[in-house]
GROMACS .gro file of C-alpha atoms in nm:
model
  313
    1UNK     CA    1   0.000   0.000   0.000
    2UNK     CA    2   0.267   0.232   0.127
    3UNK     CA    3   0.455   0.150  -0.230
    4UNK     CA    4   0.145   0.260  -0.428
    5UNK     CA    5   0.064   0.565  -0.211
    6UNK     CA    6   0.417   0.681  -0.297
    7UNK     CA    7   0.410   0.628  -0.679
    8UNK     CA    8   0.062   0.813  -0.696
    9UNK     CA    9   0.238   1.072  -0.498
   10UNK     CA   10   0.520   1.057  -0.756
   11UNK     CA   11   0.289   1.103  -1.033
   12UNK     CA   12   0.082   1.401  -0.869
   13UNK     CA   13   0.396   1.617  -0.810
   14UNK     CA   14   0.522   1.554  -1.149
   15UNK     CA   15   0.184   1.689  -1.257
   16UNK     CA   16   0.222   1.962  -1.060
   17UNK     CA   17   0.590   2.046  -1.175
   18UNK     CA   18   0.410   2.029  -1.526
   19UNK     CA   19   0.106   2.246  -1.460
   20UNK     CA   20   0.389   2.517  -1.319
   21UNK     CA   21   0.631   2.500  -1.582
   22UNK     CA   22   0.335   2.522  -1.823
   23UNK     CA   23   0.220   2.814  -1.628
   24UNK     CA   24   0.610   2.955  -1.637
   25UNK     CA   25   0.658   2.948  -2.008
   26UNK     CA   26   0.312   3.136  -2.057
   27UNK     CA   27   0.412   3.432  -1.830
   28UNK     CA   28   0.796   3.401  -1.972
   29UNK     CA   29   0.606   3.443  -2.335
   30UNK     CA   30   0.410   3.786  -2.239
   31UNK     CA   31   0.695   3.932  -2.072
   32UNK     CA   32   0.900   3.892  -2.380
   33UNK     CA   33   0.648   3.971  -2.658
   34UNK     CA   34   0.565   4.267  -2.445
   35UNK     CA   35   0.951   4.370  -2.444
   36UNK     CA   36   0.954   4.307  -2.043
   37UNK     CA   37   1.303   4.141  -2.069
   38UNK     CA   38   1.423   4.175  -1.774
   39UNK     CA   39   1.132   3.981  -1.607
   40UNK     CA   40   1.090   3.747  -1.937
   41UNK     CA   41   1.505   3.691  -1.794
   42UNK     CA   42   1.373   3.633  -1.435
   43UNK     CA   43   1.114   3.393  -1.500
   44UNK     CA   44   1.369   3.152  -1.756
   45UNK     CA   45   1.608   3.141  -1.499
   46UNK     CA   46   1.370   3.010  -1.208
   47UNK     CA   47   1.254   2.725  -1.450
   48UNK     CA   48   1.576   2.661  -1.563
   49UNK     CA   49   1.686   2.638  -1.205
   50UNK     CA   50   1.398   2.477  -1.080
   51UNK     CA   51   1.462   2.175  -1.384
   52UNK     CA   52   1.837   2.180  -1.394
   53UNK     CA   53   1.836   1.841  -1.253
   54UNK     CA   54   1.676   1.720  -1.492
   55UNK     CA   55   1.891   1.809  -1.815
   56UNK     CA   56   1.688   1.561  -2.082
   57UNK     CA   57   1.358   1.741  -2.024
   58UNK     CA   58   1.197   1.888  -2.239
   59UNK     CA   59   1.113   2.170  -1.967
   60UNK     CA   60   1.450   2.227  -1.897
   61UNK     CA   61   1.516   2.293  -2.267
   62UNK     CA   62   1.210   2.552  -2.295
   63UNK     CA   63   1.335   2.759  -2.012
   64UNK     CA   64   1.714   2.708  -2.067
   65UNK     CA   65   1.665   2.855  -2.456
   66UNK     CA   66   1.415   3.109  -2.260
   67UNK     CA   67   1.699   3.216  -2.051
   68UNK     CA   68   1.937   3.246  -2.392
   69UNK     CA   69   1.704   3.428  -2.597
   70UNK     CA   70   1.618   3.667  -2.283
   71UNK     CA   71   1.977   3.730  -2.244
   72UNK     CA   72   2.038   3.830  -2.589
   73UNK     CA   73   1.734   4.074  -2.615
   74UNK     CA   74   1.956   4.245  -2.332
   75UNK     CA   75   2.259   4.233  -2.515
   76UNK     CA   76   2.418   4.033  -2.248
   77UNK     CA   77   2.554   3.752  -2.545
   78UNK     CA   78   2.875   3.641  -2.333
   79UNK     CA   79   2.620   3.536  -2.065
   80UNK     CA   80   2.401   3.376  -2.291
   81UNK     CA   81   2.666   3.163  -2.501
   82UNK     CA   82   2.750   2.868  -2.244
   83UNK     CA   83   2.326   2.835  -2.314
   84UNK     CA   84   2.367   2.734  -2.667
   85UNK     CA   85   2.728   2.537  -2.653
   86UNK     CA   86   2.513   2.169  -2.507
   87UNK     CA   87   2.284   1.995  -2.829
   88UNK     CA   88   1.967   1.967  -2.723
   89UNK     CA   89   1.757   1.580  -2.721
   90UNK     CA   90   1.485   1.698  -2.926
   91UNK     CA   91   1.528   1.777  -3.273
   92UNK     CA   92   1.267   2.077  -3.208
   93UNK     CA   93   1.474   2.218  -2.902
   94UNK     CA   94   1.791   2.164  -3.112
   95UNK     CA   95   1.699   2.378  -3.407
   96UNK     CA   96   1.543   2.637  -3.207
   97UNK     CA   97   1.950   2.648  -3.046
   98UNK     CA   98   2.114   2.666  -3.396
   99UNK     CA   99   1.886   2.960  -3.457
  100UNK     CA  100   1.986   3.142  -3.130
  101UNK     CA  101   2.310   3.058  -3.227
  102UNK     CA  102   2.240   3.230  -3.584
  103UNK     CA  103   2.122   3.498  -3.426
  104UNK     CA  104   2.394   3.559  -3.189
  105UNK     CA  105   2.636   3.545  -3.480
  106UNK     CA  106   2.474   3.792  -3.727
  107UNK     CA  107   2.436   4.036  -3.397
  108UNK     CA  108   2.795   3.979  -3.379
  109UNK     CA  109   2.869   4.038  -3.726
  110UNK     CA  110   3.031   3.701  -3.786
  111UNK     CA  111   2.805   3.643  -4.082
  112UNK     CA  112   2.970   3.305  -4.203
  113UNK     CA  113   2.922   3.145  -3.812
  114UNK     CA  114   2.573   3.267  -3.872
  115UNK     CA  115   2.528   3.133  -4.189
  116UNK     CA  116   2.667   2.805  -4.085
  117UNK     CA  117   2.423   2.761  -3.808
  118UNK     CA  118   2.140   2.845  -4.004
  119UNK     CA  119   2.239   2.499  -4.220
  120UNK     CA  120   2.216   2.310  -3.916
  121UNK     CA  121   1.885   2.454  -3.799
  122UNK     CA  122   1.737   2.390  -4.110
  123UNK     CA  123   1.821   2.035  -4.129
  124UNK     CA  124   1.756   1.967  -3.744
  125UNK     CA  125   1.404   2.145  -3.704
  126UNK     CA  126   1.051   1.927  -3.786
  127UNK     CA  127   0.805   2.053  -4.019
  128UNK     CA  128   0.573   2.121  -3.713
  129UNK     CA  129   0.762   2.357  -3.548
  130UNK     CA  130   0.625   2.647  -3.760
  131UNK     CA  131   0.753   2.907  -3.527
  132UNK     CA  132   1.126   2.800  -3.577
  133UNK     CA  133   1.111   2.746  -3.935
  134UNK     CA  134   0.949   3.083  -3.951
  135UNK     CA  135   1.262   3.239  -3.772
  136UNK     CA  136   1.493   3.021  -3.949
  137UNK     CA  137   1.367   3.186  -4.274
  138UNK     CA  138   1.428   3.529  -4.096
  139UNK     CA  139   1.729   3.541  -4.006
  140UNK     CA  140   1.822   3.404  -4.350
  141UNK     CA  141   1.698   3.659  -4.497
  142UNK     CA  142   1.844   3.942  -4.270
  143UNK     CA  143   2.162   3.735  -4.361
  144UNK     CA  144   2.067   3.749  -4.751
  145UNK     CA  145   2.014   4.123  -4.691
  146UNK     CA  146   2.299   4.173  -4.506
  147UNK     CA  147   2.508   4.065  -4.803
  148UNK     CA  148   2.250   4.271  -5.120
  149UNK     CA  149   2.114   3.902  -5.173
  150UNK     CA  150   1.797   4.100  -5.191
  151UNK     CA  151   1.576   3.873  -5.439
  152UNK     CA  152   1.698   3.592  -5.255
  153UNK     CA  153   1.614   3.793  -4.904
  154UNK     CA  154   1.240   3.901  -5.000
  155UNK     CA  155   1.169   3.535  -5.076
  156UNK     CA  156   1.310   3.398  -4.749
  157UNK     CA  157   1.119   3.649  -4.538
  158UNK     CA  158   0.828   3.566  -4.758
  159UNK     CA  159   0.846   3.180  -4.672
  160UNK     CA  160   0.914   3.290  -4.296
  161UNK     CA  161   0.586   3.445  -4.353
  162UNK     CA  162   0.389   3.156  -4.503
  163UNK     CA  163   0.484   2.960  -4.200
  164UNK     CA  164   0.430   3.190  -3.940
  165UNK     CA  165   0.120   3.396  -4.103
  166UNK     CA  166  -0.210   3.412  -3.888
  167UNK     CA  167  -0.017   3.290  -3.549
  168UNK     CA  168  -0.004   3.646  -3.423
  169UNK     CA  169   0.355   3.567  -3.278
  170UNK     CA  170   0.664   3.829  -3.253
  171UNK     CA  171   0.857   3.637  -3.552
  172UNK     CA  172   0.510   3.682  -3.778
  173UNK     CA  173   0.551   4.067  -3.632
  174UNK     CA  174   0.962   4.086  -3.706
  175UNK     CA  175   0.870   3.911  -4.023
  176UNK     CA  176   0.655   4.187  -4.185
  177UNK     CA  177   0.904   4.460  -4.061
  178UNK     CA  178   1.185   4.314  -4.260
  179UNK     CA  179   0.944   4.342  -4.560
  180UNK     CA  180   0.885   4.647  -4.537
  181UNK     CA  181   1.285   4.760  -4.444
  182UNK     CA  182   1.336   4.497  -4.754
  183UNK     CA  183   1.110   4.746  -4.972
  184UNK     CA  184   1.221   5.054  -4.796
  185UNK     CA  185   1.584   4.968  -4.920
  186UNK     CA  186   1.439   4.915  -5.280
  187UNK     CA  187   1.257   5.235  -5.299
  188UNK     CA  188   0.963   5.050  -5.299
  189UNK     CA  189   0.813   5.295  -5.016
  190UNK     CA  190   0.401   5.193  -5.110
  191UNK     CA  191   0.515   4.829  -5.018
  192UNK     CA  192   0.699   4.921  -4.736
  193UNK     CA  193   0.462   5.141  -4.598
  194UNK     CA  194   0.190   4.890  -4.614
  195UNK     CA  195   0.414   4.598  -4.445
  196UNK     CA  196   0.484   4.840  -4.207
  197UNK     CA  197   0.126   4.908  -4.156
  198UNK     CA  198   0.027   4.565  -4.084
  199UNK     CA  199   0.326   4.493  -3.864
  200UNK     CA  200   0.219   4.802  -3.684
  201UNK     CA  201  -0.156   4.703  -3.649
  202UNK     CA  202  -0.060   4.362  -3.503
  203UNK     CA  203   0.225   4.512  -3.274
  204UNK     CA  204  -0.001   4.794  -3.094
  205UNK     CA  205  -0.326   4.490  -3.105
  206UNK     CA  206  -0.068   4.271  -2.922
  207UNK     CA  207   0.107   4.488  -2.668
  208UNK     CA  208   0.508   4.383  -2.883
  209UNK     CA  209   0.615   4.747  -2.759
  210UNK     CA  210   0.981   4.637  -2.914
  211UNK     CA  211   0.785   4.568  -3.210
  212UNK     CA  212   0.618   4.888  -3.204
  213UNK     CA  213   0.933   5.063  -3.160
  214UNK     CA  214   1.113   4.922  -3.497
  215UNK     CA  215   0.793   4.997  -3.709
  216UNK     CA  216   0.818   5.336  -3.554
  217UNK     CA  217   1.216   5.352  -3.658
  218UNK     CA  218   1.109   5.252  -3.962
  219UNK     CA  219   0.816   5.425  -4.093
  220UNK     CA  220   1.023   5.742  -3.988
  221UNK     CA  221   1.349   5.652  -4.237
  222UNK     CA  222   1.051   5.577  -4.494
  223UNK     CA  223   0.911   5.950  -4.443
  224UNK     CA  224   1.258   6.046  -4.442
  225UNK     CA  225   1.343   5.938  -4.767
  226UNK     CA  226   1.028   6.076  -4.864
  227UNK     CA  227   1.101   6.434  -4.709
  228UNK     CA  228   0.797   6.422  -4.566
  229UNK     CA  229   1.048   6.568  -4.260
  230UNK     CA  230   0.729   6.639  -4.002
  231UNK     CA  231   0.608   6.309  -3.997
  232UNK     CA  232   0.992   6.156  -4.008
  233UNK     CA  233   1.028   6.340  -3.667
  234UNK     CA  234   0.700   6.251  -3.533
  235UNK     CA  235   0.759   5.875  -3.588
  236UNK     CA  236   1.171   5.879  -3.457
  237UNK     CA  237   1.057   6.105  -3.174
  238UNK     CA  238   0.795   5.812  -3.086
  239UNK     CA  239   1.004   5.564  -3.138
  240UNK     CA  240   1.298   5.683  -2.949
  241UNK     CA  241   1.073   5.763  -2.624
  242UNK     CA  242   0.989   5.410  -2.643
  243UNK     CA  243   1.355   5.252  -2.684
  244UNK     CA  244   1.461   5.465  -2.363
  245UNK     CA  245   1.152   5.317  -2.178
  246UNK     CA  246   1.280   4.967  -2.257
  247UNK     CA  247   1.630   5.069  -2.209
  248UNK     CA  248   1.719   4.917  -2.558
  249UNK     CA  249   2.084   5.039  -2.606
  250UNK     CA  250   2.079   4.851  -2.902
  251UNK     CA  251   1.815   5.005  -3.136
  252UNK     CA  252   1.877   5.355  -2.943
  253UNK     CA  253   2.202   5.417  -3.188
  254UNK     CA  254   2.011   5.321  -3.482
  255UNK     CA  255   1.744   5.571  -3.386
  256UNK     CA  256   1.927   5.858  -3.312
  257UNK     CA  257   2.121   5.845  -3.673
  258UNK     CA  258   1.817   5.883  -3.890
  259UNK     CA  259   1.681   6.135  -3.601
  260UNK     CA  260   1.961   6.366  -3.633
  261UNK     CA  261   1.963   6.338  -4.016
  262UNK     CA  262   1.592   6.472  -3.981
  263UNK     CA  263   1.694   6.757  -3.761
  264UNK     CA  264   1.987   6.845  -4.019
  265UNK     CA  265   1.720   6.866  -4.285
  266UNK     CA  266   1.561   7.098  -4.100
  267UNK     CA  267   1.849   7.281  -4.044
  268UNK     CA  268   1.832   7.234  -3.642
  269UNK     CA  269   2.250   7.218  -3.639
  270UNK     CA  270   2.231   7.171  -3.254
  271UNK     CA  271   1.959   6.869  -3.253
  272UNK     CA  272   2.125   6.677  -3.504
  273UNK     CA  273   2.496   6.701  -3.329
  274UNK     CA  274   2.338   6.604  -2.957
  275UNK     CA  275   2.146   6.277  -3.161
  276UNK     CA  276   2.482   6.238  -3.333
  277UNK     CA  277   2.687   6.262  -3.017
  278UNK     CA  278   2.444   6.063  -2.824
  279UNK     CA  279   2.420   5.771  -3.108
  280UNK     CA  280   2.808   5.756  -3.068
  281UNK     CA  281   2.834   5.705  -2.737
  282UNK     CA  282   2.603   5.412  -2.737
  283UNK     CA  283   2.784   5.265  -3.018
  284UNK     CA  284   3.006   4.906  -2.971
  285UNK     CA  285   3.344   4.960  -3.092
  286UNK     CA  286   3.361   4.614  -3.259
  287UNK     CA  287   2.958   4.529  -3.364
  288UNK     CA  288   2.908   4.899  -3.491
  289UNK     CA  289   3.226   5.035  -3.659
  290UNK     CA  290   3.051   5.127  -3.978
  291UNK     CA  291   2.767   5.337  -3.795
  292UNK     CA  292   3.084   5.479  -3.585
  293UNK     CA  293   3.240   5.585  -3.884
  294UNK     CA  294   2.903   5.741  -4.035
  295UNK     CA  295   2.813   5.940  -3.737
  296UNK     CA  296   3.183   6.043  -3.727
  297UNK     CA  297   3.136   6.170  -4.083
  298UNK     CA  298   2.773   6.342  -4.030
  299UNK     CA  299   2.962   6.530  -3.684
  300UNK     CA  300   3.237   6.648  -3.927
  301UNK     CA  301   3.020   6.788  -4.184
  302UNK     CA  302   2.811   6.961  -3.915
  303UNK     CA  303   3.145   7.103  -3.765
  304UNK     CA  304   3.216   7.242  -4.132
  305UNK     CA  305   2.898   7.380  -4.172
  306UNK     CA  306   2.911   7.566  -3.865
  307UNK     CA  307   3.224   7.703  -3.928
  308UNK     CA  308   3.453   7.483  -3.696
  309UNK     CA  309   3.730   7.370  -3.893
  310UNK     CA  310   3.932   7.206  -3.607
  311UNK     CA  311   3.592   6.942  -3.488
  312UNK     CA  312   3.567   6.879  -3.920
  313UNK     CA  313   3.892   6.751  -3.897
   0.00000   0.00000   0.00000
């Protein structure tokens, strides 16, 4: 009796680790859709506590790739590498690694290590894992664009779309921004306005406030290009409020480039220098040498214009 009271017992609290792990992942997924990382970073590393001694599980896989992909929406990548260097049992967990470790790479601007990775995703992940192959299609195609592949780019993000369209997810949200930054960088600005537009409506519908900010970025450059200059500033300013908020250091230099370009446009000299000096100091030395250099080129012609011949230099 004693021996079958303890096995039921057995089975109830492996229920119950279950039922909370379940409950774990769904409060892990709002806080990261909703650009809460820090908390989305809190939760994964409770459940990945909680199951580390259980390595084989498939829970301790969810929150272990949880913690990685928390950490890297933080820019905190030497943290989250030792995440990605174990495989994975499941062929599902292990192509959802390769594409973290894809990801990491083309953040890192080791394009080939990205590229690489993305081979192995592809081959590992099963056809039901929409989700994954959606993002596996993304980040090819940021890859693709990365290197003026953009035919090739426009049809990858278009197949990460067919597998992700409908779910409502933050790839199917990243998906039609890359569209429309794909058409923007064509001068296609009707197309990229509308994929903007629908990645915009589904953002602010779902609360994806990083999301939100990147459509923001984006349908600013578009007005930009467009020197439609008002509405460029309206949709930066909006965007950058938002980036601060999240404390997104990353997408903050990216921002303030296009921002200050606005304000030199408009001839505000001053504006455009502080966005200038501000994306520069939020720049990494090694990931963003060619934005450096740009902003260190826009400063100098500033400098000229102004009259300063010494800060030109």
């Amino acid at each position: 009796m004693i021996q079958i009271w303890n096995f039921s017992l057995a089975i109830v609290l492996a229920a119950s680790l279950l039922n909370v792990g379940d409950r774990a992942v769904e409060s892990w997924e709002t806080a990261y859709d909703h650009a809460d990382f820090e908390n989305a970073r809190a939760v994964a590393e409770s459940g990945y506590r909680l199951w580390r001694g259980r390595p084989q599980s498939r829970a301790y896989w969810r929150f272990r790739l949880a913690l990685a992909e928390s950490l890297f929406e933080l820019d905190r990548l030497n943290e989250e590498v030792p995440l990605l260097e174990t495989s994975a049992p499941s062929s599902e967990d292990e192509a959802r690694r390769w594409s973290d470790l894809a990801m990491l790479h083309l953040r890192k601007q080791e394009n080939s290590l990205a590229s690489e990775c993305l081979v192995k995703a592809r081959a590992a992940v099963p056809p039901t894992a929409r989700g994954i192959l959606g993002k596996i299609y993304m980040i090819g195609g940021m890859l693709q664009s990365r290197r003026d592949q953009m035919s090739d780019a426009e049809d990858s993000f278009r197949r990460a779309l067919l597998a992700v369209e409908g779910s409502r997810s933050g790839i199917e949200c990243y998906t039609l921004i890359d569209l429309g930054v794909l058409n923007l960088g064509r001068f296609r600005y009707d197309e990229a306005l509308y994929w903007l537009g629908r990645a915009g409506e589904l953002a602010r519908k779902k609360g994806m406030r990083r999301h939100l900010e990147l459509v923001l970025a984006n349908l600013g450059a578009s007005f930009l290009d467009l020197g439609d200059l008002d509405r460029a500033v309206k949709n930066l300013d909006e965007a950058m409020a938002l980036a601060e908020k999240l404390h997104d250091r990353v997408y903050q230099m990216r921002l303030l480039v296009p921002l200050g370009e606005t304000w030199y446009q408009l001839g505000d000299l001053t504006r455009a220098a502080e966005c200038y000096q501000k994306a520069r100091l939020l720049g990494h030395p090694d990931r963003d040498q060619k934005w450096l250099a740009d902003i260190l080129d826009d400063l100098s012609q500033i400098a000229l214009k102004k009259g300063d011949l010494a800060r030109s230099e």
